[in-house]
CSV table of C-alpha atoms (C1' of nucleotides) in Angstrom, one decimal:
chain,number,residue,atom,x,y,z
A,232,MET,CA,33.2,-3.1,11.4
A,233,ASP,CA,30.4,-3.5,9.5
A,234,TRP,CA,29.9,0.0,7.3
A,235,GLN,CA,26.6,-0.7,6.0
A,236,SER,CA,23.5,0.0,8.1
A,237,ASP,CA,21.6,-2.1,10.2
A,238,SER,CA,18.1,-2.2,8.5
A,239,ASN,CA,18.4,-4.9,5.9
A,240,ASP,CA,19.5,-7.7,8.7
A,241,ILE,CA,16.1,-8.0,9.8
A,242,GLU,CA,15.6,-9.4,6.7
A,243,ILE,CA,18.0,-12.2,7.1
A,244,THR,CA,17.3,-12.7,10.9
A,245,PHE,CA,13.6,-12.9,11.0
A,246,ALA,CA,12.4,-16.1,9.7
A,247,PRO,CA,15.4,-17.6,11.6
A,248,THR,CA,14.5,-16.1,14.7
A,249,LEU,CA,10.1,-16.9,14.3
A,250,GLU,CA,11.2,-19.7,13.5
A,251,GLN,CA,13.0,-20.6,16.6
A,252,TRP,CA,10.2,-19.0,18.8
A,253,TYR,CA,7.4,-21.3,17.4
A,254,SER,CA,9.7,-24.5,18.2
A,255,VAL,CA,9.1,-23.0,21.4
A,256,HIS,CA,6.1,-21.5,21.5
A,257,LYS,CA,3.6,-23.6,19.0
A,258,ARG,CA,0.4,-25.0,20.1
A,259,ASP,CA,-0.4,-28.6,19.9
A,260,LEU,CA,-3.0,-29.1,17.5
A,261,PRO,CA,-4.8,-32.3,15.3
A,262,TRP,CA,-3.8,-30.7,11.9
A,263,ARG,CA,-0.3,-29.8,13.3
A,264,HIS,CA,0.0,-34.1,13.4
A,265,THR,CA,0.2,-34.8,9.5
A,266,LEU,CA,1.5,-34.3,6.0
A,267,ASP,CA,-1.6,-35.4,4.3
A,268,PRO,CA,-2.7,-32.7,2.2
A,269,TYR,CA,-6.6,-33.8,2.3
A,270,TYR,CA,-6.5,-33.0,5.9
A,271,ILE,CA,-3.9,-30.1,5.6
A,272,TRP,CA,-6.5,-28.3,2.9
A,273,LEU,CA,-9.2,-29.5,5.5
A,274,SER,CA,-8.2,-27.6,8.2
A,275,GLU,CA,-6.9,-24.3,5.7
A,276,ILE,CA,-10.8,-24.3,4.3
A,277,ILE,CA,-12.5,-24.6,8.0
A,278,LEU,CA,-9.5,-21.7,9.5
A,279,GLN,CA,-10.2,-18.8,6.3
A,280,GLN,CA,-11.9,-15.9,8.3
A,281,THR,CA,-12.1,-18.7,11.5
A,282,ARG,CA,-10.3,-18.6,14.9
A,283,VAL,CA,-8.7,-22.2,15.8
A,284,ALA,CA,-10.6,-22.3,18.5
A,285,GLN,CA,-14.2,-21.7,16.8
A,286,GLY,CA,-12.8,-24.3,13.8
A,287,LYS,CA,-11.4,-27.2,16.3
A,288,PRO,CA,-14.6,-29.0,17.2
A,289,TYR,CA,-15.4,-29.3,12.9
A,290,TYR,CA,-12.1,-30.0,12.0
A,291,GLU,CA,-12.6,-33.0,14.6
A,292,ARG,CA,-16.2,-33.8,13.6
A,293,PHE,CA,-14.9,-33.7,9.8
A,294,VAL,CA,-12.2,-35.5,9.7
A,295,ASP,CA,-14.3,-38.5,12.0
A,296,ALA,CA,-17.2,-37.5,9.3
A,297,TYR,CA,-15.1,-38.0,6.1
A,298,PRO,CA,-11.8,-40.2,6.5
A,299,THR,CA,-10.7,-39.5,3.0
A,300,ILE,CA,-10.4,-37.1,0.8
A,301,SER,CA,-12.7,-40.0,-1.4
A,302,ASP,CA,-15.2,-39.8,1.6
A,303,MET,CA,-16.1,-36.4,1.4
A,304,ALA,CA,-16.3,-36.3,-2.8
A,305,ASN,CA,-19.0,-39.2,-1.9
A,306,ALA,CA,-20.6,-37.7,0.8
A,307,ASP,CA,-23.9,-35.8,0.5
A,308,GLU,CA,-23.7,-32.4,0.2
A,309,ARG,CA,-27.1,-31.3,2.5
A,310,LYS,CA,-25.5,-33.6,5.4
A,311,LEU,CA,-21.8,-31.9,4.3
A,312,LEU,CA,-23.4,-28.7,5.3
A,313,ARG,CA,-25.8,-29.4,7.9
A,314,LEU,CA,-22.0,-30.6,9.4
A,315,TRP,CA,-20.7,-27.1,8.6
A,316,GLN,CA,-24.0,-25.6,10.0
A,317,GLY,CA,-22.7,-22.4,12.5
A,318,LEU,CA,-19.1,-22.1,11.1
A,319,GLY,CA,-20.9,-19.6,8.7
A,320,TYR,CA,-19.5,-18.6,4.6
A,321,TYR,CA,-21.6,-21.8,3.5
A,322,SER,CA,-20.1,-21.7,-0.2
A,323,ARG,CA,-16.7,-22.8,2.0
A,324,ALA,CA,-18.4,-26.2,2.5
A,325,ARG,CA,-20.3,-26.1,-1.1
A,326,ASN,CA,-16.6,-25.7,-2.6
A,327,LEU,CA,-15.3,-28.2,-0.5
A,328,HIS,CA,-17.3,-31.0,-2.0
A,329,GLN,CA,-16.6,-29.9,-5.4
A,330,THR,CA,-13.2,-29.7,-4.9
A,331,ALA,CA,-12.8,-33.1,-3.6
A,332,ARG,CA,-14.9,-34.8,-6.1
A,333,TYR,CA,-13.2,-33.2,-8.3
A,334,VAL,CA,-9.7,-34.4,-7.1
A,335,THR,CA,-11.7,-38.0,-6.8
A,336,GLU,CA,-12.7,-37.9,-10.3
A,337,LYS,CA,-10.5,-36.1,-12.5
A,338,LEU,CA,-7.2,-36.2,-10.5
A,339,ASP,CA,-7.7,-40.0,-9.4
A,340,GLY,CA,-7.4,-39.1,-6.0
A,341,LYS,CA,-3.8,-37.1,-6.1
A,342,PHE,CA,-4.6,-33.6,-4.4
A,343,PRO,CA,-2.3,-30.8,-6.8
A,344,ASN,CA,1.2,-30.9,-5.1
A,345,THR,CA,2.0,-27.3,-6.3
A,346,TYR,CA,0.9,-23.7,-5.4
A,347,HIS,CA,0.5,-23.0,-8.9
A,348,ASP,CA,-2.1,-26.1,-9.4
A,349,LEU,CA,-3.7,-25.9,-6.4
A,350,LEU,CA,-4.6,-22.1,-7.3
A,351,LYS,CA,-6.5,-24.0,-9.1
A,352,MET,CA,-9.1,-25.5,-7.2
A,353,LYS,CA,-12.5,-23.9,-6.3
A,354,GLY,CA,-12.7,-22.3,-2.8
A,355,ILE,CA,-8.4,-22.0,-2.7
A,356,GLY,CA,-7.1,-18.9,-3.1
A,357,ALA,CA,-3.6,-17.3,-2.6
A,358,TYR,CA,-3.0,-18.0,1.1
A,359,THR,CA,-4.2,-21.1,0.6
A,360,ALA,CA,-2.3,-22.5,-1.9
A,361,ALA,CA,0.5,-21.6,0.0
A,362,ALA,CA,-0.3,-22.7,3.0
A,363,VAL,CA,-1.2,-26.6,2.0
A,364,ALA,CA,2.1,-26.1,-0.7
A,365,SER,CA,4.1,-25.0,2.5
A,366,PHE,CA,2.8,-27.5,5.1
A,367,ALA,CA,1.8,-30.4,2.9
A,368,PHE,CA,4.4,-30.1,0.1
A,369,GLY,CA,7.6,-28.2,1.6
A,370,GLU,CA,7.0,-25.4,-1.2
A,371,ARG,CA,8.7,-22.2,-0.1
A,372,VAL,CA,6.1,-19.6,-0.6
A,373,PRO,CA,4.9,-17.5,1.9
A,374,VAL,CA,1.6,-17.2,3.2
A,375,VAL,CA,-0.3,-13.8,3.9
A,376,ASP,CA,-2.8,-13.6,6.1
A,377,GLY,CA,-4.3,-11.1,8.6
A,378,ASN,CA,-1.6,-12.3,11.3
A,379,VAL,CA,1.0,-11.9,8.3
A,380,TYR,CA,0.0,-8.5,7.1
A,381,ARG,CA,-0.7,-7.0,11.5
A,382,VAL,CA,3.0,-9.0,12.2
A,383,LEU,CA,4.8,-7.3,8.6
A,384,ALA,CA,3.4,-4.0,9.4
A,385,ARG,CA,4.4,-3.5,13.0
A,386,VAL,CA,8.0,-5.0,12.7
A,387,PHE,CA,8.6,-3.4,9.2
A,388,GLY,CA,6.5,-0.4,9.6
A,389,ILE,CA,4.5,-0.4,6.6
A,390,THR,CA,1.7,2.3,7.2
A,391,GLU,CA,-0.1,1.4,3.6
A,392,ASP,CA,-3.9,0.8,4.1
A,393,ILE,CA,-3.8,-3.4,3.5
A,394,THR,CA,-7.2,-3.1,1.8
A,395,THR,CA,-5.7,-1.8,-0.7
A,396,THR,CA,-4.4,-3.8,-3.9
A,397,THR,CA,-1.1,-1.6,-4.0
A,398,ALA,CA,-0.5,-2.8,0.0
A,399,LYS,CA,-1.3,-6.6,-0.9
A,400,LYS,CA,1.3,-6.7,-3.1
A,401,THR,CA,4.2,-4.9,-0.6
A,402,PHE,CA,3.0,-6.8,1.7
A,403,ALA,CA,3.7,-10.7,-0.8
A,404,ALA,CA,7.1,-9.1,-2.2
A,405,LEU,CA,8.3,-9.0,1.4
A,406,ALA,CA,6.7,-11.9,2.8
A,407,THR,CA,8.6,-13.6,-0.4
A,408,ARG,CA,11.8,-12.0,0.1
A,409,LEU,CA,11.3,-13.0,3.8
A,410,MET,CA,10.8,-16.2,2.6
A,411,GLN,CA,14.5,-17.1,1.5
A,412,ALA,CA,16.0,-16.6,4.7
A,413,ALA,CA,13.6,-19.1,6.0
A,414,VAL,CA,15.6,-23.0,7.3
A,415,ASP,CA,12.3,-24.4,6.5
A,416,PRO,CA,8.8,-22.9,4.6
A,417,ALA,CA,6.2,-24.9,6.3
A,418,THR,CA,7.4,-23.8,10.0
A,419,TYR,CA,8.4,-20.4,8.7
A,420,ASN,CA,4.7,-20.5,7.7
A,421,GLN,CA,3.6,-21.5,10.4
A,422,ALA,CA,6.0,-19.4,13.1
A,423,ILE,CA,4.5,-16.4,11.6
A,424,MET,CA,1.4,-17.0,11.6
A,425,GLU,CA,1.4,-18.8,15.2
A,426,PHE,CA,3.1,-15.4,16.1
A,427,GLY,CA,0.4,-12.9,15.1
A,428,ALA,CA,-1.9,-15.1,16.4
A,429,ILE,CA,-0.7,-15.4,20.0
A,430,HIS,CA,1.8,-12.7,20.4
A,431,CYS,CA,1.4,-10.3,18.2
A,432,THR,CA,-2.2,-9.5,19.0
A,433,PRO,CA,-4.2,-7.0,17.9
A,434,VAL,CA,-5.0,-5.7,20.4
A,435,ALA,CA,-2.6,-6.8,23.4
A,436,PRO,CA,0.6,-7.1,21.5
A,437,ASP,CA,3.6,-8.3,24.0
A,438,CYS,CA,5.9,-6.3,23.4
A,439,LEU,CA,8.5,-6.7,26.4
A,440,LEU,CA,8.3,-10.3,25.5
A,441,CYS,CA,9.2,-10.0,21.9
A,442,PRO,CA,11.6,-11.8,20.0
A,443,VAL,CA,12.0,-9.0,17.3
A,444,GLN,CA,11.6,-6.3,19.9
A,445,GLN,CA,14.7,-5.0,19.1
A,446,GLN,CA,14.2,-4.2,15.3
A,447,CYS,CA,10.2,-3.5,15.4
A,448,VAL,CA,9.5,-0.2,14.1
A,449,ALA,CA,6.3,0.0,15.4
A,450,TYR,CA,7.8,-0.9,19.2
A,451,LEU,CA,10.7,1.8,18.5
A,452,THR,CA,8.4,4.4,17.5
A,453,GLY,CA,5.9,3.3,20.2
A,454,ARG,CA,2.8,2.9,16.9
A,455,GLN,CA,1.8,-1.2,18.2
A,456,HIS,CA,-1.1,0.2,18.2
A,457,GLN,CA,-1.4,2.1,14.8
A,458,LEU,CA,-0.7,-1.1,12.9
A,459,PRO,CA,-1.2,-2.1,10.7
A,460,VAL,CA,-3.8,0.4,9.0
A,461,LYS,CA,-7.1,-0.8,7.7
A,462,SER,CA,-9.2,1.5,6.2
A,463,LYS,CA,-13.5,1.2,7.8
A,464,LYS,CA,-15.7,-1.3,5.9
A,465,ALA,CA,-19.0,0.0,5.1
A,466,PRO,CA,-22.0,0.2,7.8
A,467,VAL,CA,-23.6,-3.5,8.1
A,468,ARG,CA,-26.8,-3.3,6.5
A,469,GLU,CA,-30.3,-3.6,8.2
A,470,ARG,CA,-32.4,-5.9,7.1
A,471,PHE,CA,-36.3,-7.4,8.3
A,472,PHE,CA,-37.4,-10.4,7.6
A,473,SER,CA,-40.4,-12.0,8.2
A,474,TYR,CA,-41.1,-15.5,8.8
A,475,VAL,CA,-44.7,-17.1,8.1
A,476,VAL,CA,-44.2,-20.5,10.1
A,477,PHE,CA,-46.8,-23.3,8.4
A,478,GLN,CA,-47.5,-25.5,11.3
A,479,GLN,CA,-49.7,-29.2,10.6
A,480,GLY,CA,-49.7,-32.1,12.9
A,481,GLY,CA,-46.2,-32.3,13.8
A,482,ARG,CA,-44.9,-30.9,10.4
A,483,LEU,CA,-43.5,-27.6,9.5
A,484,ALA,CA,-43.2,-26.4,6.1
A,485,LEU,CA,-39.5,-25.7,5.1
A,486,GLN,CA,-37.8,-23.8,2.2
A,487,GLU,CA,-34.5,-24.7,0.4
A,488,ARG,CA,-32.9,-20.6,-0.2
A,489,VAL,CA,-31.3,-20.6,-3.7
A,490,ALA,CA,-31.2,-16.9,-4.2
A,491,ARG,CA,-27.9,-15.3,-4.7
A,492,ASP,CA,-27.6,-14.1,-0.8
A,493,ILE,CA,-27.2,-15.1,2.2
A,494,TRP,CA,-27.1,-18.6,3.9
A,495,GLN,CA,-27.4,-20.0,0.4
A,496,ASN,CA,-28.7,-23.8,0.4
A,497,LEU,CA,-29.2,-24.0,3.7
A,498,TYR,CA,-33.4,-24.4,4.7
A,499,ASP,CA,-35.7,-21.4,6.4
A,500,PHE,CA,-39.2,-20.7,6.5
A,501,TYR,CA,-41.8,-18.9,4.2
A,502,LEU,CA,-40.3,-15.4,4.1
A,503,VAL,CA,-41.6,-12.2,3.1
A,504,GLU,CA,-38.7,-9.4,3.3
A,505,THR,CA,-39.7,-5.7,3.5
A,506,ASP,CA,-38.0,-2.8,4.5
A,507,GLU,CA,-39.6,-2.0,7.6
A,508,PRO,CA,-40.1,-4.4,10.6
A,509,LYS,CA,-43.2,-5.3,10.4
A,510,THR,CA,-45.3,-7.4,14.0
A,511,ALA,CA,-48.9,-7.4,12.6
A,512,LEU,CA,-49.3,-10.8,9.8
A,513,ARG,CA,-52.0,-8.3,8.2
A,514,ASP,CA,-49.4,-5.8,7.3
A,515,ILE,CA,-47.2,-8.6,5.4
A,516,PRO,CA,-47.5,-8.3,1.7
A,517,LEU,CA,-48.5,-11.9,1.2
A,518,SER,CA,-49.0,-13.2,-2.4
A,519,GLU,CA,-53.0,-14.5,-2.8
A,520,SER,CA,-52.3,-18.0,-2.7
A,521,VAL,CA,-50.0,-17.9,0.6
A,522,SER,CA,-52.4,-15.2,1.8
A,523,SER,CA,-55.0,-17.5,1.9
A,524,LEU,CA,-53.1,-20.5,3.0
A,525,VAL,CA,-53.2,-17.6,6.1
A,526,ASN,CA,-56.7,-17.4,6.5
A,527,ARG,CA,-57.2,-21.1,6.3
A,528,GLY,CA,-55.3,-21.6,9.5
A,529,THR,CA,-54.9,-19.6,13.0
A,530,LEU,CA,-52.3,-17.3,13.8
A,531,VAL,CA,-50.6,-18.7,16.9
A,532,GLU,CA,-50.0,-15.9,19.7
A,533,ALA,CA,-48.1,-13.1,18.9
A,534,PRO,CA,-45.0,-13.3,16.8
A,535,VAL,CA,-41.2,-14.2,18.1
A,536,GLU,CA,-38.8,-11.8,17.3
A,537,ALA,CA,-35.2,-12.2,16.6
A,538,MET,CA,-32.3,-10.8,15.8
A,539,GLN,CA,-29.1,-12.5,14.2
A,540,LEU,CA,-26.2,-9.9,13.9
A,541,LEU,CA,-23.8,-10.7,10.8
A,542,SER,CA,-19.9,-8.9,10.6
A,543,HIS,CA,-22.4,-6.9,7.0
A,544,GLN,CA,-25.7,-7.8,8.1
A,545,ARG,CA,-28.3,-6.6,11.0
A,546,ILE,CA,-31.3,-9.2,11.0
A,547,ARG,CA,-34.3,-8.1,12.2
A,548,ALA,CA,-36.7,-11.3,12.5
A,549,TYR,CA,-40.2,-12.1,13.0
A,550,PHE,CA,-41.8,-15.3,13.2
A,551,PHE,CA,-45.6,-16.0,12.8
A,552,LEU,CA,-46.9,-19.3,13.8
A,553,VAL,CA,-49.6,-20.1,11.6
A,554,ASP,CA,-51.5,-23.6,12.3
A,555,LEU,CA,-53.4,-25.6,9.9
A,556,PRO,CA,-55.6,-27.7,10.7
A,557,GLU,CA,-55.7,-31.9,9.4
A,558,THR,CA,-58.4,-31.4,6.8
A,559,GLU,CA,-56.4,-28.6,5.2
A,560,THR,CA,-54.8,-30.6,2.1
A,561,GLY,CA,-54.0,-27.6,-0.5
A,562,SER,CA,-50.6,-27.6,-1.5
A,563,LEU,CA,-48.1,-25.7,-0.2
A,564,PRO,CA,-46.7,-22.6,-2.6
A,565,ILE,CA,-43.7,-23.2,-4.4
A,566,GLY,CA,-40.9,-24.3,-3.1
A,567,LEU,CA,-42.2,-24.9,0.7
A,568,GLN,CA,-42.2,-28.7,1.9
A,569,TRP,CA,-43.4,-30.8,4.8
A,570,TYR,CA,-40.6,-31.8,7.4
A,571,SER,CA,-41.1,-33.6,10.4
A,572,LEU,CA,-39.1,-32.3,13.2
A,573,ALA,CA,-36.8,-34.7,13.2
A,574,GLU,CA,-36.1,-34.5,9.9
A,575,ILE,CA,-35.9,-30.8,10.5
A,576,SER,CA,-33.1,-31.9,13.0
A,577,ILE,CA,-30.7,-33.0,9.9
A,578,LEU,CA,-31.5,-30.1,7.6
A,579,PRO,CA,-28.8,-27.7,7.4
A,580,LYS,CA,-30.0,-24.4,8.6
A,581,PRO,CA,-28.8,-20.9,9.8
A,582,VAL,CA,-27.7,-20.3,13.5
A,583,LEU,CA,-31.2,-17.8,13.4
A,584,ILE,CA,-33.5,-20.8,12.4
A,585,THR,CA,-32.0,-23.2,15.1
A,586,ASN,CA,-31.8,-20.6,17.6
A,587,TYR,CA,-36.0,-19.9,16.8
A,588,LEU,CA,-36.3,-24.0,16.4
A,589,ALA,CA,-34.8,-24.1,19.8
A,590,LYS,CA,-36.9,-21.5,21.7
A,591,GLN,CA,-40.5,-22.7,20.4
A,592,PHE,CA,-40.2,-26.2,20.0
A,593,ALA,CA,-37.3,-27.2,22.0
B,82,DA,C1',-11.6,-1.9,-6.8
B,83,DA,C1',-15.9,-3.4,-3.9
B,84,DA,C1',-19.2,-5.7,-2.0
B,85,DA,C1',-20.5,-10.3,-0.7
B,86,DC,C1',-20.4,-13.8,2.2
B,87,DG,C1',-21.5,-16.1,8.8
B,88,DG,C1',-20.9,-16.2,13.0
B,89,DG,C1',-18.4,-16.1,17.4
B,90,DG,C1',-14.6,-14.1,20.5
B,91,DT,C1',-12.2,-10.2,22.4
B,92,DG,C1',-11.0,-5.8,25.0
C,77,DC,C1',-20.0,-1.7,20.5
C,78,DA,C1',-15.5,-2.5,17.2
C,79,DC,C1',-12.9,-5.6,15.7
C,80,DC,C1',-11.1,-9.5,13.5
C,81,DC,C1',-10.1,-14.0,12.7
C,82,DA,C1',-5.0,-19.4,9.3
C,83,DG,C1',-9.5,-15.8,2.9
C,84,DT,C1',-12.2,-16.0,-1.6
C,85,DT,C1',-15.4,-15.1,-5.0
C,86,DT,C1',-18.2,-12.0,-7.8
C,87,DT,C1',-19.9,-7.2,-9.3
DNA sequence: AAAACGGGGTG
DNA sequence: CACCCAGTTTT
């Protein structure tokens, strides 16, 4: 009989057990039919902080629009952002384009094939480098994403706050040990994430049918719902946007957002942000040039109010539609340009703007 | 170490 | 409404 405790056995059996579970339960997803690092990388960028169900249609559209990394490298960035529209975290799209160009132009189209080199690419951090390195090249490096934090915290009873640096090291070290026992690195990485995504879920883990039930500290001590420990994030910031929508004929004045703020490189209207909601145009501080332009036009009815919830901001927006007569030929404030509705339809825009356009100009 | 960065699904 | 999603970059 073994005189040692069984507590170490789980570190040996964990990976193979999940690999076996995965062989039975894995979902059929489009990026699981390829070993091409370009497609795998694309899928991983899309899936950052994004659910599979939300990302899948975007993946299909991107593969269709840019079948090769060279196609993506040669893409018009505005068009790429338009394709990304609605997915959020738009720096992902800009970094996607930058890395596609870098690989195509500087690396002769050959995608970096090690964890170490992948990490150097814009938009690729520890998670994505491990994912691409293992899925496309079979490198034995563990992925540590939100699913992995949850599964490991529960099975191994780790009570450290997963938002802290020390906890990240704890989980990474454990993940590296567990990877050593994996039969196949790619399969094990897919397996632990899939297990977290569809079985060991945040609110209602299916403990009764769990393949590691008898080794799971959380289950054995009834703490499934206390793990992982994650400190609360700061309350969302409230913001008040007043948009002045200049209209002339069938055209609207839009601008590209260039500030270091949300929606960088997307298009919206002339914007004034205030500390309080402003429901009347005359209460909004406008520059002299904009004010005089407003005075030469006519305000079209009451402002349209809209609310946009982001994970970190709550934006209340008021849209003031100002109609300018055709006789008015003065120039627009700096940054603004006239666009027809057809042109606007192909510009990348925040959901807030897209929703307004649909409501007002359907 | 903490904040910033989207939008949508889920219970 | 609160939580969280195949995280990364900037401050």
